[in-house]
Amino acid sequence: MATITHLPGAASAHAAPPGPATPLLQVDNVSLEYRTPQSVVRATHRVSFDVYQADRFVLLGASGCGKSTLLKSVAGFIPPAEGEIRLAGQVVHGPGPDRIVVFQEFDQLPPWKTVVQNVVFPLLASRTLGRAEARERALHYLDKVGLAKFADAYPHQLSGGMKQRVAIARALAMQPQVLLMDEPFAALDALTRRKMQEELLALWEEVRFTLLFVTHSIEEALVVGNRIG
Ligand code: ADP
Ligand code: MG
């Protein structure tokens, strides 16, 4: 049981003491399987962990251990064969704008849309905002990732690192409850990768989003995470 210390003057004497922090995301005994008529591949077996508000939780593991499958399940694309995934106490049954994934691949941006159109698109498609507000918010997050000047460029005019910055801006613009990242920097050269890790931390300092980050790199896990599973 956690002990809660009250700072003098921080709360009224009559206020109920806050309970222990409840996790934002709960992965509870989750097993995931790929079924074909010939076989069943079990990708994860009874995995449990909790992610708290503003955590940078890293799932670290060797290739093939089921990290991507687990992330897709949290995103709502793969239903658990056993166990439960809960977001803010509600069982996850499918994809939603409260969980956005950034993938490793550079081709996650439609090439026929400009940078700002790429960021605006999910805001409009999910009816989160109207056209003018969506553009304003997109430009805000593009500025945060240092790409304000490239708003009207097309993805093929950008480097790999810049494309990943667009994908991050697009995800953050949706203001998801949890940002999911699946080895987002794995396809970048070592120097760019390092720079992107530092930029992600700086962005977190500013925006304080909740992050679930998958990597096979121990070094990356230590740089990015505040908690590692
Ligand atoms: P990681 O991301 O940790 O490298 P994955 O989640 O991609 O691991 O894969 C976990 C296991 O599930 C592996 O054994 C892989 O071969 C298997 N797997 C992944 N995707 C599929 C699929 N679409 N169909 C069948 N098996 C799959
Ligand atoms: Mg993977």
Short mmCIF file of N, CA and C in Angstrom, two decimals, residues 82-211:
data_model
loop_
_atom_site.label_atom_id
_atom_site.label_comp_id
_atom_site.label_asym_id
_atom_site.label_seq_id
_atom_site.Cartn_x
_atom_site.Cartn_y
_atom_site.Cartn_z
N GLU A 82 -6.92 -14.47 -24.61
CA GLU A 82 -7.25 -14.49 -23.18
C GLU A 82 -6.87 -13.14 -22.59
N GLY A 83 -7.47 -12.83 -21.46
CA GLY A 83 -7.12 -11.60 -20.76
C GLY A 83 -7.85 -10.39 -21.32
N GLU A 84 -7.43 -9.23 -20.86
CA GLU A 84 -8.18 -8.00 -21.13
C GLU A 84 -7.23 -6.81 -21.21
N ILE A 85 -7.55 -5.89 -22.10
CA ILE A 85 -6.83 -4.62 -22.16
C ILE A 85 -7.83 -3.53 -21.81
N ARG A 86 -7.48 -2.68 -20.84
CA ARG A 86 -8.40 -1.62 -20.43
C ARG A 86 -7.71 -0.27 -20.54
N LEU A 87 -8.46 0.68 -21.07
CA LEU A 87 -7.98 2.06 -21.14
C LEU A 87 -8.92 2.89 -20.29
N ALA A 88 -8.37 3.58 -19.29
CA ALA A 88 -9.18 4.35 -18.33
C ALA A 88 -10.33 3.50 -17.81
N GLY A 89 -10.04 2.23 -17.53
CA GLY A 89 -11.03 1.34 -16.94
C GLY A 89 -11.98 0.67 -17.93
N GLN A 90 -11.99 1.14 -19.20
CA GLN A 90 -12.91 0.59 -20.21
C GLN A 90 -12.19 -0.46 -21.05
N VAL A 91 -12.82 -1.62 -21.23
CA VAL A 91 -12.20 -2.68 -22.03
C VAL A 91 -12.09 -2.22 -23.48
N VAL A 92 -10.91 -2.44 -24.05
CA VAL A 92 -10.65 -2.08 -25.46
C VAL A 92 -11.26 -3.14 -26.37
N HIS A 93 -12.13 -2.70 -27.29
CA HIS A 93 -12.76 -3.64 -28.21
C HIS A 93 -12.40 -3.39 -29.66
N GLY A 94 -11.73 -2.28 -29.94
CA GLY A 94 -11.38 -1.99 -31.33
C GLY A 94 -10.54 -0.73 -31.37
N PRO A 95 -10.13 -0.33 -32.58
CA PRO A 95 -9.31 0.87 -32.70
C PRO A 95 -10.12 2.12 -32.33
N GLY A 96 -9.42 3.16 -31.91
CA GLY A 96 -10.11 4.42 -31.59
C GLY A 96 -9.12 5.56 -31.60
N PRO A 97 -9.62 6.80 -31.71
CA PRO A 97 -8.73 7.96 -31.77
C PRO A 97 -8.01 8.22 -30.45
N ASP A 98 -8.36 7.47 -29.39
CA ASP A 98 -7.66 7.63 -28.11
C ASP A 98 -6.34 6.87 -28.07
N ARG A 99 -6.08 6.04 -29.11
CA ARG A 99 -4.80 5.31 -29.20
C ARG A 99 -4.28 5.44 -30.63
N ILE A 100 -3.15 6.10 -30.81
CA ILE A 100 -2.60 6.30 -32.15
C ILE A 100 -1.22 5.65 -32.22
N VAL A 101 -0.98 4.96 -33.34
CA VAL A 101 0.29 4.23 -33.50
C VAL A 101 1.21 4.96 -34.49
N VAL A 102 2.49 5.05 -34.12
CA VAL A 102 3.53 5.46 -35.06
C VAL A 102 4.37 4.22 -35.35
N PHE A 103 4.49 3.88 -36.64
CA PHE A 103 5.20 2.66 -37.04
C PHE A 103 6.63 2.98 -37.45
N GLN A 104 7.37 1.93 -37.73
CA GLN A 104 8.76 2.06 -38.16
C GLN A 104 8.87 2.55 -39.60
N GLU A 105 7.93 2.12 -40.45
CA GLU A 105 8.06 2.31 -41.88
C GLU A 105 7.90 3.77 -42.28
N PHE A 106 8.69 4.19 -43.26
CA PHE A 106 8.61 5.57 -43.75
C PHE A 106 7.40 5.78 -44.67
N ASP A 107 6.78 4.68 -45.11
CA ASP A 107 5.69 4.81 -46.08
C ASP A 107 4.33 4.94 -45.39
N GLN A 108 4.34 5.33 -44.08
CA GLN A 108 3.05 5.47 -43.40
C GLN A 108 2.36 6.80 -43.73
N LEU A 109 3.02 7.66 -44.52
CA LEU A 109 2.41 8.92 -44.96
C LEU A 109 1.96 8.78 -46.40
N PRO A 110 0.67 8.98 -46.70
CA PRO A 110 0.25 8.96 -48.10
C PRO A 110 1.06 9.98 -48.91
N PRO A 111 1.72 9.54 -50.00
CA PRO A 111 2.66 10.41 -50.71
C PRO A 111 1.99 11.52 -51.51
N TRP A 112 0.69 11.38 -51.77
CA TRP A 112 0.01 12.40 -52.58
C TRP A 112 -0.52 13.54 -51.73
N LYS A 113 -0.37 13.44 -50.41
CA LYS A 113 -0.79 14.54 -49.53
C LYS A 113 0.44 15.30 -49.07
N THR A 114 0.31 16.63 -48.95
CA THR A 114 1.41 17.42 -48.39
C THR A 114 1.56 17.06 -46.91
N VAL A 115 2.63 17.56 -46.31
CA VAL A 115 2.88 17.32 -44.89
C VAL A 115 1.69 17.77 -44.04
N VAL A 116 1.23 18.99 -44.25
CA VAL A 116 0.13 19.49 -43.40
C VAL A 116 -1.17 18.71 -43.69
N GLN A 117 -1.38 18.33 -44.95
CA GLN A 117 -2.58 17.53 -45.27
C GLN A 117 -2.52 16.16 -44.58
N ASN A 118 -1.31 15.60 -44.48
CA ASN A 118 -1.14 14.33 -43.78
C ASN A 118 -1.53 14.45 -42.31
N VAL A 119 -1.17 15.58 -41.70
CA VAL A 119 -1.46 15.75 -40.27
C VAL A 119 -2.94 16.08 -40.06
N VAL A 120 -3.51 16.83 -41.00
CA VAL A 120 -4.92 17.24 -40.90
C VAL A 120 -5.86 16.05 -41.11
N PHE A 121 -5.47 15.13 -41.99
CA PHE A 121 -6.39 14.09 -42.44
C PHE A 121 -7.09 13.31 -41.31
N PRO A 122 -6.35 12.73 -40.34
CA PRO A 122 -7.07 11.97 -39.29
C PRO A 122 -7.96 12.84 -38.42
N LEU A 123 -7.60 14.13 -38.27
CA LEU A 123 -8.44 15.04 -37.47
C LEU A 123 -9.80 15.23 -38.14
N LEU A 124 -9.80 15.29 -39.48
CA LEU A 124 -11.05 15.44 -40.22
C LEU A 124 -11.79 14.11 -40.30
N ALA A 125 -11.04 13.04 -40.61
CA ALA A 125 -11.67 11.73 -40.81
C ALA A 125 -12.36 11.25 -39.53
N SER A 126 -11.78 11.60 -38.37
CA SER A 126 -12.39 11.17 -37.09
C SER A 126 -13.39 12.20 -36.58
N ARG A 127 -13.61 13.26 -37.38
CA ARG A 127 -14.52 14.35 -37.00
C ARG A 127 -14.14 14.96 -35.66
N THR A 128 -12.82 14.98 -35.39
CA THR A 128 -12.34 15.60 -34.16
C THR A 128 -12.47 17.11 -34.24
N LEU A 129 -12.14 17.67 -35.40
CA LEU A 129 -12.17 19.12 -35.59
C LEU A 129 -12.69 19.46 -36.98
N GLY A 130 -13.14 20.71 -37.13
CA GLY A 130 -13.49 21.23 -38.44
C GLY A 130 -12.22 21.61 -39.20
N ARG A 131 -12.40 21.98 -40.48
CA ARG A 131 -11.25 22.18 -41.37
C ARG A 131 -10.26 23.24 -40.85
N ALA A 132 -10.78 24.40 -40.44
CA ALA A 132 -9.90 25.51 -40.04
C ALA A 132 -9.15 25.16 -38.75
N GLU A 133 -9.86 24.59 -37.78
CA GLU A 133 -9.23 24.24 -36.50
C GLU A 133 -8.22 23.11 -36.70
N ALA A 134 -8.55 22.18 -37.59
CA ALA A 134 -7.65 21.04 -37.85
C ALA A 134 -6.33 21.55 -38.42
N ARG A 135 -6.44 22.50 -39.35
CA ARG A 135 -5.22 23.04 -39.95
C ARG A 135 -4.38 23.78 -38.90
N GLU A 136 -5.07 24.53 -38.06
CA GLU A 136 -4.37 25.27 -37.01
C GLU A 136 -3.64 24.31 -36.06
N ARG A 137 -4.34 23.26 -35.67
CA ARG A 137 -3.72 22.30 -34.75
C ARG A 137 -2.57 21.55 -35.43
N ALA A 138 -2.75 21.21 -36.70
CA ALA A 138 -1.69 20.52 -37.45
C ALA A 138 -0.43 21.37 -37.50
N LEU A 139 -0.61 22.67 -37.79
CA LEU A 139 0.54 23.56 -37.88
C LEU A 139 1.22 23.71 -36.52
N HIS A 140 0.42 23.70 -35.47
CA HIS A 140 0.96 23.79 -34.11
C HIS A 140 1.90 22.62 -33.83
N TYR A 141 1.45 21.39 -34.14
CA TYR A 141 2.29 20.22 -33.84
C TYR A 141 3.45 20.08 -34.83
N LEU A 142 3.26 20.54 -36.07
CA LEU A 142 4.39 20.54 -37.01
C LEU A 142 5.48 21.48 -36.51
N ASP A 143 5.07 22.58 -35.93
CA ASP A 143 6.03 23.51 -35.34
C ASP A 143 6.77 22.83 -34.19
N LYS A 144 6.05 22.07 -33.37
CA LYS A 144 6.66 21.39 -32.23
C LYS A 144 7.74 20.39 -32.66
N VAL A 145 7.55 19.76 -33.83
CA VAL A 145 8.57 18.80 -34.30
C VAL A 145 9.56 19.47 -35.27
N GLY A 146 9.50 20.81 -35.36
CA GLY A 146 10.49 21.55 -36.15
C GLY A 146 10.26 21.51 -37.64
N LEU A 147 9.02 21.29 -38.09
CA LEU A 147 8.76 21.15 -39.52
C LEU A 147 7.80 22.20 -40.06
N ALA A 148 7.64 23.31 -39.33
CA ALA A 148 6.69 24.33 -39.78
C ALA A 148 6.99 24.77 -41.22
N LYS A 149 8.27 24.85 -41.56
CA LYS A 149 8.64 25.33 -42.90
C LYS A 149 8.35 24.31 -43.99
N PHE A 150 8.08 23.07 -43.60
CA PHE A 150 7.87 22.01 -44.59
C PHE A 150 6.40 21.63 -44.73
N ALA A 151 5.50 22.48 -44.20
CA ALA A 151 4.08 22.15 -44.20
C ALA A 151 3.56 21.82 -45.59
N ASP A 152 4.06 22.52 -46.60
CA ASP A 152 3.54 22.31 -47.95
C ASP A 152 4.41 21.41 -48.81
N ALA A 153 5.42 20.78 -48.19
CA ALA A 153 6.25 19.82 -48.93
C ALA A 153 5.52 18.48 -49.03
N TYR A 154 5.98 17.63 -49.93
CA TYR A 154 5.44 16.28 -50.06
C TYR A 154 6.39 15.29 -49.40
N PRO A 155 5.87 14.16 -48.91
CA PRO A 155 6.74 13.20 -48.20
C PRO A 155 8.02 12.83 -48.96
N HIS A 156 7.96 12.72 -50.31
CA HIS A 156 9.17 12.29 -51.02
C HIS A 156 10.27 13.34 -50.97
N GLN A 157 9.92 14.56 -50.55
CA GLN A 157 10.93 15.61 -50.44
C GLN A 157 11.61 15.62 -49.07
N LEU A 158 11.21 14.69 -48.20
CA LEU A 158 11.73 14.69 -46.82
C LEU A 158 12.68 13.51 -46.60
N SER A 159 13.59 13.67 -45.63
CA SER A 159 14.45 12.57 -45.21
C SER A 159 13.63 11.61 -44.33
N GLY A 160 14.21 10.45 -44.05
CA GLY A 160 13.53 9.46 -43.20
C GLY A 160 13.18 10.03 -41.83
N GLY A 161 14.13 10.76 -41.24
CA GLY A 161 13.88 11.34 -39.92
C GLY A 161 12.76 12.37 -39.95
N MET A 162 12.72 13.15 -41.04
CA MET A 162 11.66 14.16 -41.16
C MET A 162 10.30 13.49 -41.33
N LYS A 163 10.27 12.40 -42.09
CA LYS A 163 8.99 11.68 -42.25
C LYS A 163 8.50 11.14 -40.91
N GLN A 164 9.44 10.65 -40.09
CA GLN A 164 9.03 10.16 -38.77
C GLN A 164 8.54 11.31 -37.90
N ARG A 165 9.14 12.50 -38.06
CA ARG A 165 8.65 13.66 -37.31
C ARG A 165 7.22 14.01 -37.73
N VAL A 166 6.93 13.89 -39.02
CA VAL A 166 5.56 14.15 -39.48
C VAL A 166 4.61 13.13 -38.85
N ALA A 167 5.03 11.86 -38.85
CA ALA A 167 4.17 10.81 -38.26
C ALA A 167 3.93 11.09 -36.78
N ILE A 168 4.95 11.59 -36.08
CA ILE A 168 4.80 11.91 -34.66
C ILE A 168 3.86 13.12 -34.48
N ALA A 169 4.04 14.15 -35.32
CA ALA A 169 3.16 15.32 -35.25
C ALA A 169 1.71 14.91 -35.52
N ARG A 170 1.52 14.05 -36.52
CA ARG A 170 0.17 13.59 -36.87
C ARG A 170 -0.46 12.84 -35.70
N ALA A 171 0.34 12.01 -35.03
CA ALA A 171 -0.17 11.25 -33.89
C ALA A 171 -0.51 12.19 -32.72
N LEU A 172 0.41 13.11 -32.40
CA LEU A 172 0.19 14.01 -31.26
C LEU A 172 -0.97 14.96 -31.51
N ALA A 173 -1.17 15.34 -32.78
CA ALA A 173 -2.27 16.26 -33.11
C ALA A 173 -3.62 15.66 -32.74
N MET A 174 -3.69 14.34 -32.75
CA MET A 174 -4.95 13.68 -32.35
C MET A 174 -5.14 13.71 -30.83
N GLN A 175 -4.11 14.15 -30.12
CA GLN A 175 -4.13 14.20 -28.65
C GLN A 175 -4.67 12.89 -28.07
N PRO A 176 -4.03 11.77 -28.42
CA PRO A 176 -4.51 10.47 -27.94
C PRO A 176 -4.24 10.32 -26.45
N GLN A 177 -4.98 9.44 -25.81
CA GLN A 177 -4.71 9.16 -24.39
C GLN A 177 -3.39 8.43 -24.24
N VAL A 178 -3.09 7.56 -25.22
CA VAL A 178 -1.80 6.87 -25.23
C VAL A 178 -1.23 6.93 -26.64
N LEU A 179 0.04 7.30 -26.72
CA LEU A 179 0.76 7.27 -28.00
C LEU A 179 1.53 5.95 -28.06
N LEU A 180 1.29 5.19 -29.12
CA LEU A 180 1.93 3.89 -29.28
C LEU A 180 2.99 4.00 -30.36
N MET A 181 4.21 3.57 -30.06
CA MET A 181 5.28 3.66 -31.06
C MET A 181 5.97 2.31 -31.19
N ASP A 182 6.00 1.79 -32.43
CA ASP A 182 6.59 0.48 -32.70
C ASP A 182 7.92 0.64 -33.44
N GLU A 183 9.01 0.63 -32.70
CA GLU A 183 10.36 0.80 -33.26
C GLU A 183 10.40 1.95 -34.27
N PRO A 184 9.94 3.15 -33.86
CA PRO A 184 9.77 4.23 -34.83
C PRO A 184 11.08 4.72 -35.44
N PHE A 185 12.21 4.46 -34.74
CA PHE A 185 13.49 5.00 -35.22
C PHE A 185 14.42 3.90 -35.73
N ALA A 186 13.91 2.68 -35.83
CA ALA A 186 14.78 1.53 -36.14
C ALA A 186 15.36 1.59 -37.55
N ALA A 187 14.66 2.26 -38.47
CA ALA A 187 15.14 2.29 -39.85
C ALA A 187 16.02 3.51 -40.12
N LEU A 188 16.34 4.28 -39.08
CA LEU A 188 17.15 5.49 -39.27
C LEU A 188 18.62 5.18 -39.00
N ASP A 189 19.52 6.00 -39.57
CA ASP A 189 20.94 5.83 -39.25
C ASP A 189 21.16 6.19 -37.78
N ALA A 190 22.30 5.72 -37.23
CA ALA A 190 22.54 5.81 -35.79
C ALA A 190 22.49 7.24 -35.25
N LEU A 191 23.07 8.19 -36.00
CA LEU A 191 23.10 9.58 -35.51
C LEU A 191 21.71 10.19 -35.50
N THR A 192 20.96 9.98 -36.58
CA THR A 192 19.60 10.50 -36.67
C THR A 192 18.73 9.86 -35.59
N ARG A 193 18.94 8.57 -35.39
CA ARG A 193 18.17 7.85 -34.38
C ARG A 193 18.36 8.49 -33.01
N ARG A 194 19.62 8.76 -32.68
CA ARG A 194 19.95 9.36 -31.39
C ARG A 194 19.29 10.73 -31.24
N LYS A 195 19.34 11.51 -32.32
CA LYS A 195 18.75 12.84 -32.33
C LYS A 195 17.24 12.75 -32.12
N MET A 196 16.61 11.80 -32.80
CA MET A 196 15.16 11.62 -32.69
C MET A 196 14.76 11.21 -31.27
N GLN A 197 15.58 10.36 -30.64
CA GLN A 197 15.28 9.97 -29.26
C GLN A 197 15.30 11.20 -28.35
N GLU A 198 16.31 12.06 -28.56
CA GLU A 198 16.40 13.27 -27.73
C GLU A 198 15.23 14.23 -28.01
N GLU A 199 14.87 14.33 -29.28
CA GLU A 199 13.74 15.20 -29.63
C GLU A 199 12.43 14.68 -29.01
N LEU A 200 12.29 13.35 -29.01
CA LEU A 200 11.08 12.77 -28.43
C LEU A 200 10.99 13.11 -26.94
N LEU A 201 12.14 13.03 -26.26
CA LEU A 201 12.16 13.38 -24.83
C LEU A 201 11.83 14.86 -24.61
N ALA A 202 12.39 15.72 -25.46
CA ALA A 202 12.11 17.16 -25.35
C ALA A 202 10.62 17.43 -25.57
N LEU A 203 10.06 16.73 -26.55
CA LEU A 203 8.63 16.86 -26.85
C LEU A 203 7.79 16.40 -25.66
N TRP A 204 8.23 15.32 -25.05
CA TRP A 204 7.51 14.80 -23.87
C TRP A 204 7.57 15.81 -22.73
N GLU A 205 8.74 16.43 -22.53
CA GLU A 205 8.87 17.45 -21.47
C GLU A 205 7.83 18.55 -21.67
N GLU A 206 7.58 18.87 -22.94
CA GLU A 206 6.67 19.96 -23.27
C GLU A 206 5.21 19.53 -23.21
N VAL A 207 4.89 18.38 -23.79
CA VAL A 207 3.49 17.97 -23.99
C VAL A 207 3.01 16.99 -22.92
N ARG A 208 3.94 16.22 -22.32
CA ARG A 208 3.61 15.23 -21.26
C ARG A 208 2.55 14.22 -21.71
N PHE A 209 2.73 13.69 -22.91
CA PHE A 209 1.83 12.61 -23.36
C PHE A 209 2.20 11.31 -22.67
N THR A 210 1.31 10.32 -22.76
CA THR A 210 1.59 8.99 -22.24
C THR A 210 2.06 8.12 -23.39
N LEU A 211 3.20 7.47 -23.20
CA LEU A 211 3.85 6.76 -24.30
C LEU A 211 4.03 5.28 -23.98
#
